[in-house]
Short mmCIF file of N, CA and C in Angstrom, two decimals:
data_model
loop_
_atom_site.label_atom_id
_atom_site.label_comp_id
_atom_site.label_asym_id
_atom_site.label_seq_id
_atom_site.Cartn_x
_atom_site.Cartn_y
_atom_site.Cartn_z
N MET A 1 0.83 -1.21 0.00
CA MET A 1 0.00 0.00 0.00
C MET A 1 0.86 1.26 0.00
N ILE A 2 0.32 2.30 -0.56
CA ILE A 2 1.08 3.55 -0.57
C ILE A 2 0.47 4.53 0.43
N PHE A 3 1.30 5.00 1.32
CA PHE A 3 0.85 5.96 2.34
C PHE A 3 1.45 7.32 2.06
N THR A 4 0.68 8.35 2.36
CA THR A 4 1.21 9.71 2.30
C THR A 4 1.53 10.14 3.73
N VAL A 5 2.81 10.35 3.97
CA VAL A 5 3.23 10.75 5.31
C VAL A 5 3.71 12.19 5.25
N GLN A 6 3.28 12.97 6.21
CA GLN A 6 3.67 14.38 6.24
C GLN A 6 4.61 14.62 7.41
N ILE A 7 5.70 15.28 7.14
CA ILE A 7 6.65 15.62 8.20
C ILE A 7 6.75 17.13 8.28
N LYS A 8 6.53 17.65 9.47
CA LYS A 8 6.67 19.09 9.70
C LYS A 8 7.96 19.29 10.46
N VAL A 9 8.85 20.09 9.93
CA VAL A 9 10.13 20.36 10.60
C VAL A 9 10.18 21.84 10.95
N MET A 10 10.25 22.14 12.24
CA MET A 10 10.24 23.54 12.67
C MET A 10 11.48 23.86 13.48
N PRO A 11 11.93 25.11 13.44
CA PRO A 11 13.07 25.49 14.31
C PRO A 11 12.64 25.36 15.77
N LEU A 12 13.57 24.97 16.64
CA LEU A 12 13.27 24.83 18.06
C LEU A 12 12.73 26.14 18.62
N LYS A 13 11.81 26.02 19.57
CA LYS A 13 11.15 27.20 20.15
C LYS A 13 12.14 28.20 20.74
N ASP A 14 13.20 27.70 21.38
CA ASP A 14 14.13 28.59 22.07
C ASP A 14 15.10 29.26 21.10
N LEU A 15 15.09 28.83 19.87
CA LEU A 15 16.06 29.37 18.91
C LEU A 15 15.48 30.54 18.13
N LEU A 16 16.33 31.47 17.81
CA LEU A 16 15.93 32.58 16.96
C LEU A 16 15.64 32.03 15.57
N ASP A 17 14.61 32.57 14.94
CA ASP A 17 14.27 32.13 13.58
C ASP A 17 14.40 33.34 12.66
N PRO A 18 15.59 33.56 12.10
CA PRO A 18 15.84 34.79 11.32
C PRO A 18 14.93 34.90 10.09
N GLN A 19 14.62 33.77 9.47
CA GLN A 19 13.73 33.79 8.30
C GLN A 19 12.33 34.27 8.72
N GLY A 20 11.87 33.77 9.84
CA GLY A 20 10.57 34.20 10.36
C GLY A 20 10.56 35.68 10.70
N LYS A 21 11.65 36.14 11.33
CA LYS A 21 11.74 37.55 11.69
C LYS A 21 11.71 38.43 10.44
N ALA A 22 12.41 38.00 9.39
CA ALA A 22 12.44 38.76 8.14
C ALA A 22 11.05 38.84 7.52
N VAL A 23 10.33 37.71 7.53
CA VAL A 23 8.99 37.70 6.97
C VAL A 23 8.06 38.59 7.79
N MET A 24 8.24 38.58 9.13
CA MET A 24 7.41 39.43 9.97
C MET A 24 7.63 40.90 9.60
N GLY A 25 8.90 41.27 9.40
CA GLY A 25 9.19 42.64 8.96
C GLY A 25 8.53 42.95 7.63
N GLY A 26 8.60 41.99 6.73
CA GLY A 26 7.97 42.17 5.42
C GLY A 26 6.47 42.38 5.51
N LEU A 27 5.83 41.59 6.36
CA LEU A 27 4.38 41.72 6.53
C LEU A 27 4.02 43.08 7.12
N GLN A 28 4.83 43.55 8.07
CA GLN A 28 4.56 44.87 8.65
C GLN A 28 4.74 45.97 7.61
N ASN A 29 5.76 45.82 6.77
CA ASN A 29 5.96 46.81 5.71
C ASN A 29 4.81 46.82 4.72
N LEU A 30 4.14 45.69 4.57
CA LEU A 30 2.98 45.62 3.68
C LEU A 30 1.72 46.13 4.37
N GLY A 31 1.85 46.55 5.62
CA GLY A 31 0.70 47.12 6.31
C GLY A 31 -0.14 46.10 7.07
N LEU A 32 0.37 44.86 7.19
CA LEU A 32 -0.39 43.87 7.96
C LEU A 32 -0.01 43.99 9.44
N GLN A 33 -0.95 44.52 10.21
CA GLN A 33 -0.70 44.69 11.65
C GLN A 33 -1.15 43.45 12.40
N ASN A 34 -0.87 43.46 13.71
CA ASN A 34 -1.37 42.43 14.64
C ASN A 34 -0.82 41.04 14.38
N ILE A 35 0.29 40.97 13.64
CA ILE A 35 0.95 39.67 13.55
C ILE A 35 2.11 39.70 14.53
N LEU A 36 2.00 38.88 15.57
CA LEU A 36 2.92 38.99 16.70
C LEU A 36 4.17 38.16 16.51
N ASP A 37 4.05 37.07 15.79
CA ASP A 37 5.23 36.23 15.62
C ASP A 37 5.08 35.39 14.36
N VAL A 38 6.20 35.13 13.72
CA VAL A 38 6.21 34.27 12.53
C VAL A 38 7.35 33.27 12.70
N ARG A 39 7.04 32.02 12.51
CA ARG A 39 8.10 31.00 12.51
C ARG A 39 7.96 30.17 11.24
N ILE A 40 9.08 29.92 10.62
CA ILE A 40 9.04 29.22 9.33
C ILE A 40 9.83 27.92 9.39
N GLY A 41 9.20 26.88 8.93
CA GLY A 41 9.87 25.59 8.88
C GLY A 41 9.60 24.92 7.54
N LYS A 42 9.84 23.63 7.50
CA LYS A 42 9.64 22.89 6.26
C LYS A 42 8.46 21.95 6.40
N HIS A 43 7.81 21.72 5.29
CA HIS A 43 6.77 20.71 5.26
C HIS A 43 7.15 19.71 4.17
N ILE A 44 7.23 18.45 4.54
CA ILE A 44 7.68 17.43 3.60
C ILE A 44 6.60 16.36 3.44
N ASP A 45 6.20 16.12 2.21
CA ASP A 45 5.25 15.05 1.91
C ASP A 45 6.01 13.87 1.33
N LEU A 46 5.86 12.72 1.98
CA LEU A 46 6.52 11.51 1.47
C LEU A 46 5.45 10.52 1.00
N GLN A 47 5.69 9.91 -0.15
CA GLN A 47 4.86 8.79 -0.59
C GLN A 47 5.66 7.54 -0.27
N ILE A 48 5.17 6.75 0.67
CA ILE A 48 5.92 5.58 1.12
C ILE A 48 5.12 4.31 0.85
N GLU A 49 5.80 3.33 0.26
CA GLU A 49 5.16 2.04 0.05
C GLU A 49 5.50 1.14 1.24
N ALA A 50 4.49 0.68 1.93
CA ALA A 50 4.72 -0.18 3.10
C ALA A 50 3.49 -1.05 3.31
N ASP A 51 3.68 -2.13 4.10
CA ASP A 51 2.57 -3.05 4.32
C ASP A 51 1.55 -2.47 5.29
N THR A 52 2.04 -1.80 6.31
CA THR A 52 1.12 -1.23 7.31
C THR A 52 1.46 0.23 7.56
N LYS A 53 0.48 0.90 8.15
CA LYS A 53 0.65 2.29 8.55
C LYS A 53 1.86 2.46 9.48
N GLU A 54 2.01 1.53 10.41
CA GLU A 54 3.09 1.62 11.40
C GLU A 54 4.44 1.56 10.71
N LEU A 55 4.56 0.68 9.72
CA LEU A 55 5.84 0.56 9.00
C LEU A 55 6.13 1.84 8.22
N ALA A 56 5.08 2.45 7.65
CA ALA A 56 5.27 3.70 6.90
C ALA A 56 5.75 4.80 7.84
N ILE A 57 5.15 4.86 9.04
CA ILE A 57 5.56 5.88 10.02
C ILE A 57 7.00 5.65 10.45
N ALA A 58 7.35 4.36 10.68
CA ALA A 58 8.72 4.04 11.10
C ALA A 58 9.72 4.48 10.04
N LYS A 59 9.36 4.28 8.78
CA LYS A 59 10.24 4.69 7.68
C LYS A 59 10.39 6.21 7.63
N ALA A 60 9.29 6.90 7.83
CA ALA A 60 9.33 8.37 7.83
C ALA A 60 10.18 8.88 8.99
N GLU A 61 10.02 8.22 10.13
CA GLU A 61 10.80 8.56 11.33
C GLU A 61 12.30 8.42 11.02
N GLU A 62 12.64 7.32 10.36
CA GLU A 62 14.05 7.07 10.02
C GLU A 62 14.55 8.16 9.06
N ALA A 63 13.72 8.50 8.07
CA ALA A 63 14.11 9.54 7.10
C ALA A 63 14.31 10.88 7.81
N ALA A 64 13.41 11.19 8.74
CA ALA A 64 13.52 12.46 9.46
C ALA A 64 14.80 12.51 10.28
N LYS A 65 15.08 11.40 10.96
CA LYS A 65 16.27 11.36 11.83
C LYS A 65 17.55 11.41 11.02
N LYS A 66 17.58 10.67 9.90
CA LYS A 66 18.83 10.54 9.16
C LYS A 66 19.11 11.72 8.26
N LEU A 67 18.06 12.37 7.74
CA LEU A 67 18.32 13.38 6.72
C LEU A 67 17.51 14.66 6.86
N LEU A 68 16.24 14.54 7.21
CA LEU A 68 15.36 15.70 7.03
C LEU A 68 15.43 16.73 8.14
N ALA A 69 15.65 16.29 9.36
CA ALA A 69 15.66 17.24 10.47
C ALA A 69 17.01 17.21 11.18
N ASN A 70 17.45 18.37 11.62
CA ASN A 70 18.67 18.48 12.39
C ASN A 70 18.28 18.67 13.85
N PRO A 71 18.48 17.63 14.68
CA PRO A 71 17.95 17.69 16.05
C PRO A 71 18.55 18.80 16.90
N VAL A 72 19.69 19.33 16.50
CA VAL A 72 20.30 20.42 17.26
C VAL A 72 19.48 21.70 17.11
N MET A 73 18.86 21.86 15.97
CA MET A 73 18.16 23.12 15.71
C MET A 73 16.67 22.95 15.42
N GLU A 74 16.23 21.73 15.19
CA GLU A 74 14.86 21.56 14.72
C GLU A 74 14.12 20.44 15.46
N VAL A 75 12.80 20.56 15.48
CA VAL A 75 11.94 19.46 15.93
C VAL A 75 11.11 19.02 14.74
N TYR A 76 10.74 17.73 14.73
CA TYR A 76 9.88 17.28 13.65
C TYR A 76 8.64 16.58 14.20
N GLU A 77 7.65 16.53 13.38
CA GLU A 77 6.36 15.96 13.79
C GLU A 77 5.84 15.19 12.57
N ILE A 78 5.45 13.96 12.79
CA ILE A 78 5.01 13.12 11.67
C ILE A 78 3.51 12.88 11.76
N THR A 79 2.81 13.10 10.67
CA THR A 79 1.40 12.73 10.62
C THR A 79 1.16 11.90 9.36
N ILE A 80 0.17 11.04 9.43
CA ILE A 80 -0.12 10.18 8.29
C ILE A 80 -1.60 10.30 7.95
N SER A 81 -1.89 10.26 6.66
CA SER A 81 -3.30 10.38 6.29
C SER A 81 -3.65 9.26 5.31
N MET B 1 -7.80 38.38 21.31
CA MET B 1 -7.32 37.00 21.45
C MET B 1 -6.18 36.71 20.48
N ILE B 2 -5.32 35.82 20.90
CA ILE B 2 -4.21 35.46 20.02
C ILE B 2 -4.46 34.07 19.43
N PHE B 3 -4.41 34.00 18.11
CA PHE B 3 -4.64 32.74 17.42
C PHE B 3 -3.33 32.26 16.78
N THR B 4 -3.15 30.96 16.76
CA THR B 4 -2.03 30.39 16.03
C THR B 4 -2.56 29.85 14.71
N VAL B 5 -2.11 30.45 13.64
CA VAL B 5 -2.58 30.05 12.32
C VAL B 5 -1.42 29.38 11.59
N GLN B 6 -1.69 28.27 10.97
CA GLN B 6 -0.65 27.55 10.25
C GLN B 6 -0.92 27.63 8.75
N ILE B 7 0.12 27.97 8.03
CA ILE B 7 0.00 28.02 6.57
C ILE B 7 0.97 27.02 5.98
N LYS B 8 0.43 26.15 5.14
CA LYS B 8 1.28 25.18 4.45
C LYS B 8 1.39 25.65 3.01
N VAL B 9 2.60 25.83 2.54
CA VAL B 9 2.83 26.27 1.16
C VAL B 9 3.58 25.17 0.42
N MET B 10 2.94 24.61 -0.60
CA MET B 10 3.58 23.50 -1.33
C MET B 10 3.72 23.84 -2.81
N PRO B 11 4.74 23.28 -3.47
CA PRO B 11 4.84 23.49 -4.93
C PRO B 11 3.64 22.85 -5.62
N LEU B 12 3.17 23.45 -6.68
CA LEU B 12 2.03 22.91 -7.43
C LEU B 12 2.31 21.48 -7.87
N LYS B 13 1.26 20.67 -7.87
CA LYS B 13 1.40 19.24 -8.20
C LYS B 13 2.05 19.01 -9.57
N ASP B 14 1.71 19.85 -10.53
CA ASP B 14 2.19 19.63 -11.89
C ASP B 14 3.62 20.09 -12.10
N LEU B 15 4.14 20.79 -11.10
CA LEU B 15 5.48 21.35 -11.25
C LEU B 15 6.53 20.40 -10.70
N LEU B 16 7.68 20.40 -11.32
CA LEU B 16 8.82 19.64 -10.83
C LEU B 16 9.27 20.26 -9.51
N ASP B 17 9.63 19.42 -8.55
CA ASP B 17 10.11 19.93 -7.27
C ASP B 17 11.56 19.48 -7.10
N PRO B 18 12.53 20.27 -7.58
CA PRO B 18 13.93 19.81 -7.57
C PRO B 18 14.46 19.53 -6.17
N GLN B 19 14.01 20.30 -5.18
CA GLN B 19 14.46 20.07 -3.81
C GLN B 19 13.97 18.69 -3.32
N GLY B 20 12.72 18.40 -3.65
CA GLY B 20 12.17 17.09 -3.28
C GLY B 20 12.91 15.96 -3.97
N LYS B 21 13.22 16.15 -5.25
CA LYS B 21 13.94 15.11 -6.00
C LYS B 21 15.32 14.89 -5.39
N ALA B 22 15.99 15.97 -5.00
CA ALA B 22 17.32 15.85 -4.39
C ALA B 22 17.25 15.08 -3.08
N VAL B 23 16.23 15.38 -2.28
CA VAL B 23 16.08 14.69 -1.00
C VAL B 23 15.76 13.22 -1.23
N MET B 24 14.97 12.92 -2.26
CA MET B 24 14.66 11.53 -2.55
C MET B 24 15.93 10.77 -2.91
N GLY B 25 16.78 11.40 -3.71
CA GLY B 25 18.07 10.79 -4.03
C GLY B 25 18.90 10.56 -2.77
N GLY B 26 18.90 11.54 -1.89
CA GLY B 26 19.65 11.42 -0.64
C GLY B 26 19.15 10.27 0.21
N LEU B 27 17.83 10.12 0.29
CA LEU B 27 17.26 9.03 1.10
C LEU B 27 17.62 7.67 0.51
N GLN B 28 17.61 7.59 -0.84
CA GLN B 28 17.98 6.32 -1.47
C GLN B 28 19.45 6.00 -1.21
N ASN B 29 20.30 7.02 -1.26
CA ASN B 29 21.72 6.81 -0.97
C ASN B 29 21.94 6.34 0.47
N LEU B 30 21.04 6.73 1.37
CA LEU B 30 21.15 6.30 2.76
C LEU B 30 20.56 4.91 2.97
N GLY B 31 20.06 4.31 1.90
CA GLY B 31 19.53 2.96 1.99
C GLY B 31 18.06 2.89 2.33
N LEU B 32 17.36 4.02 2.30
CA LEU B 32 15.92 3.99 2.56
C LEU B 32 15.17 3.69 1.27
N GLN B 33 14.66 2.48 1.19
CA GLN B 33 13.93 2.07 0.00
C GLN B 33 12.44 2.40 0.14
N ASN B 34 11.71 2.16 -0.92
CA ASN B 34 10.24 2.27 -0.92
C ASN B 34 9.70 3.67 -0.68
N ILE B 35 10.54 4.67 -0.86
CA ILE B 35 10.02 6.03 -0.83
C ILE B 35 9.83 6.47 -2.28
N LEU B 36 8.58 6.62 -2.65
CA LEU B 36 8.25 6.79 -4.07
C LEU B 36 8.31 8.25 -4.52
N ASP B 37 8.02 9.14 -3.61
CA ASP B 37 8.04 10.55 -4.00
C ASP B 37 8.25 11.43 -2.77
N VAL B 38 8.92 12.54 -3.00
CA VAL B 38 9.16 13.51 -1.92
C VAL B 38 8.82 14.88 -2.48
N ARG B 39 8.02 15.61 -1.75
CA ARG B 39 7.75 17.01 -2.12
C ARG B 39 7.98 17.88 -0.90
N ILE B 40 8.66 18.99 -1.14
CA ILE B 40 9.03 19.84 -0.01
C ILE B 40 8.45 21.23 -0.17
N GLY B 41 7.82 21.69 0.88
CA GLY B 41 7.28 23.04 0.88
C GLY B 41 7.61 23.73 2.18
N LYS B 42 6.89 24.80 2.46
CA LYS B 42 7.14 25.57 3.67
C LYS B 42 5.99 25.39 4.64
N HIS B 43 6.34 25.48 5.91
CA HIS B 43 5.30 25.50 6.92
C HIS B 43 5.50 26.78 7.73
N ILE B 44 4.46 27.59 7.82
CA ILE B 44 4.59 28.88 8.49
C ILE B 44 3.59 28.96 9.63
N ASP B 45 4.10 29.24 10.82
CA ASP B 45 3.23 29.45 11.98
C ASP B 45 3.12 30.94 12.23
N LEU B 46 1.90 31.45 12.26
CA LEU B 46 1.70 32.87 12.56
C LEU B 46 0.96 33.00 13.88
N GLN B 47 1.41 33.93 14.71
CA GLN B 47 0.64 34.31 15.90
C GLN B 47 -0.08 35.59 15.55
N ILE B 48 -1.40 35.52 15.49
CA ILE B 48 -2.16 36.68 15.05
C ILE B 48 -3.12 37.12 16.15
N GLU B 49 -3.10 38.43 16.41
CA GLU B 49 -4.05 38.97 17.38
C GLU B 49 -5.28 39.43 16.60
N ALA B 50 -6.44 38.87 16.95
CA ALA B 50 -7.67 39.24 16.25
C ALA B 50 -8.85 38.97 17.18
N ASP B 51 -9.97 39.59 16.87
CA ASP B 51 -11.15 39.44 17.72
C ASP B 51 -11.80 38.08 17.54
N THR B 52 -11.84 37.61 16.30
CA THR B 52 -12.47 36.31 16.06
C THR B 52 -11.57 35.44 15.20
N LYS B 53 -11.88 34.15 15.23
CA LYS B 53 -11.17 33.17 14.42
C LYS B 53 -11.21 33.56 12.94
N GLU B 54 -12.39 34.01 12.49
CA GLU B 54 -12.57 34.35 11.08
C GLU B 54 -11.66 35.50 10.67
N LEU B 55 -11.53 36.49 11.55
CA LEU B 55 -10.65 37.62 11.25
C LEU B 55 -9.19 37.18 11.19
N ALA B 56 -8.83 36.26 12.08
CA ALA B 56 -7.45 35.76 12.07
C ALA B 56 -7.16 35.01 10.77
N ILE B 57 -8.14 34.21 10.35
CA ILE B 57 -7.96 33.46 9.09
C ILE B 57 -7.87 34.44 7.91
N ALA B 58 -8.70 35.48 7.92
CA ALA B 58 -8.66 36.46 6.83
C ALA B 58 -7.30 37.15 6.75
N LYS B 59 -6.75 37.44 7.94
CA LYS B 59 -5.43 38.08 7.98
C LYS B 59 -4.35 37.14 7.43
N ALA B 60 -4.44 35.88 7.80
CA ALA B 60 -3.46 34.89 7.33
C ALA B 60 -3.57 34.73 5.81
N GLU B 61 -4.81 34.73 5.33
CA GLU B 61 -5.08 34.63 3.89
C GLU B 61 -4.41 35.80 3.16
N GLU B 62 -4.57 36.98 3.72
CA GLU B 62 -3.96 38.18 3.12
C GLU B 62 -2.43 38.06 3.12
N ALA B 63 -1.88 37.60 4.23
CA ALA B 63 -0.43 37.43 4.33
C ALA B 63 0.06 36.42 3.29
N ALA B 64 -0.69 35.33 3.14
CA ALA B 64 -0.30 34.30 2.18
C ALA B 64 -0.31 34.85 0.76
N LYS B 65 -1.38 35.58 0.44
CA LYS B 65 -1.52 36.12 -0.92
C LYS B 65 -0.47 37.17 -1.22
N LYS B 66 -0.21 38.06 -0.24
CA LYS B 66 0.67 39.19 -0.50
C LYS B 66 2.15 38.84 -0.44
N LEU B 67 2.49 37.85 0.39
CA LEU B 67 3.93 37.64 0.61
C LEU B 67 4.36 36.18 0.65
N LEU B 68 3.56 35.32 1.29
CA LEU B 68 4.10 34.01 1.64
C LEU B 68 4.08 32.98 0.51
N ALA B 69 3.07 33.07 -0.35
CA ALA B 69 2.97 32.07 -1.42
C ALA B 69 2.99 32.76 -2.78
N ASN B 70 3.63 32.11 -3.71
CA ASN B 70 3.66 32.59 -5.08
C ASN B 70 2.66 31.75 -5.89
N PRO B 71 1.52 32.32 -6.26
CA PRO B 71 0.45 31.52 -6.87
C PRO B 71 0.83 30.89 -8.21
N VAL B 72 1.88 31.40 -8.85
CA VAL B 72 2.32 30.81 -10.12
C VAL B 72 2.94 29.43 -9.89
N MET B 73 3.56 29.26 -8.73
CA MET B 73 4.29 28.02 -8.48
C MET B 73 3.82 27.25 -7.26
N GLU B 74 3.00 27.88 -6.43
CA GLU B 74 2.68 27.25 -5.15
C GLU B 74 1.19 27.30 -4.83
N VAL B 75 0.76 26.37 -4.02
CA VAL B 75 -0.58 26.43 -3.42
C VAL B 75 -0.40 26.55 -1.91
N TYR B 76 -1.36 27.21 -1.28
CA TYR B 76 -1.28 27.29 0.18
C TYR B 76 -2.57 26.79 0.81
N GLU B 77 -2.43 26.43 2.07
CA GLU B 77 -3.55 25.86 2.82
C GLU B 77 -3.45 26.42 4.23
N ILE B 78 -4.56 26.96 4.71
CA ILE B 78 -4.54 27.59 6.03
C ILE B 78 -5.31 26.74 7.03
N THR B 79 -4.70 26.48 8.17
CA THR B 79 -5.44 25.82 9.25
C THR B 79 -5.25 26.63 10.52
N ILE B 80 -6.24 26.56 11.41
CA ILE B 80 -6.15 27.33 12.64
C ILE B 80 -6.40 26.38 13.81
N SER B 81 -5.69 26.61 14.91
CA SER B 81 -5.89 25.73 16.07
C SER B 81 -6.11 26.57 17.31
#
């Protein structure tokens, strides 16, 4: 079966997110008020062939750990649909 | 009230996603088989101060249209929690 697994990779909460800060400045320059904070991360969609949902999640977990997320600076979250 | 609005920005389905293709190659080189496709986009968390949920979503929609997503190459999806 083919599963679509989504991985959200975000900068750690305690870390400065310069890309987010830049976008926040941009939004303010465009006249958008009341935006208090912006944080930007990655969203990754994987198409994984596996026998069960659990195996697909395990594979995504492995991909996130080995390549997609840097645990020093980022957290990841896996969802499957 | 402060709302957390999430915007997912992904490359259009019909478009080639070179970043995703590169990551797919990387995963195969690491020995991860059975990953059929990888697509990479952005995930943006906004903290928006607004009176109602609807106003917060409208503000996020405006931000997405004006700055965060390029409609020629990307689609966006807004969720609120």
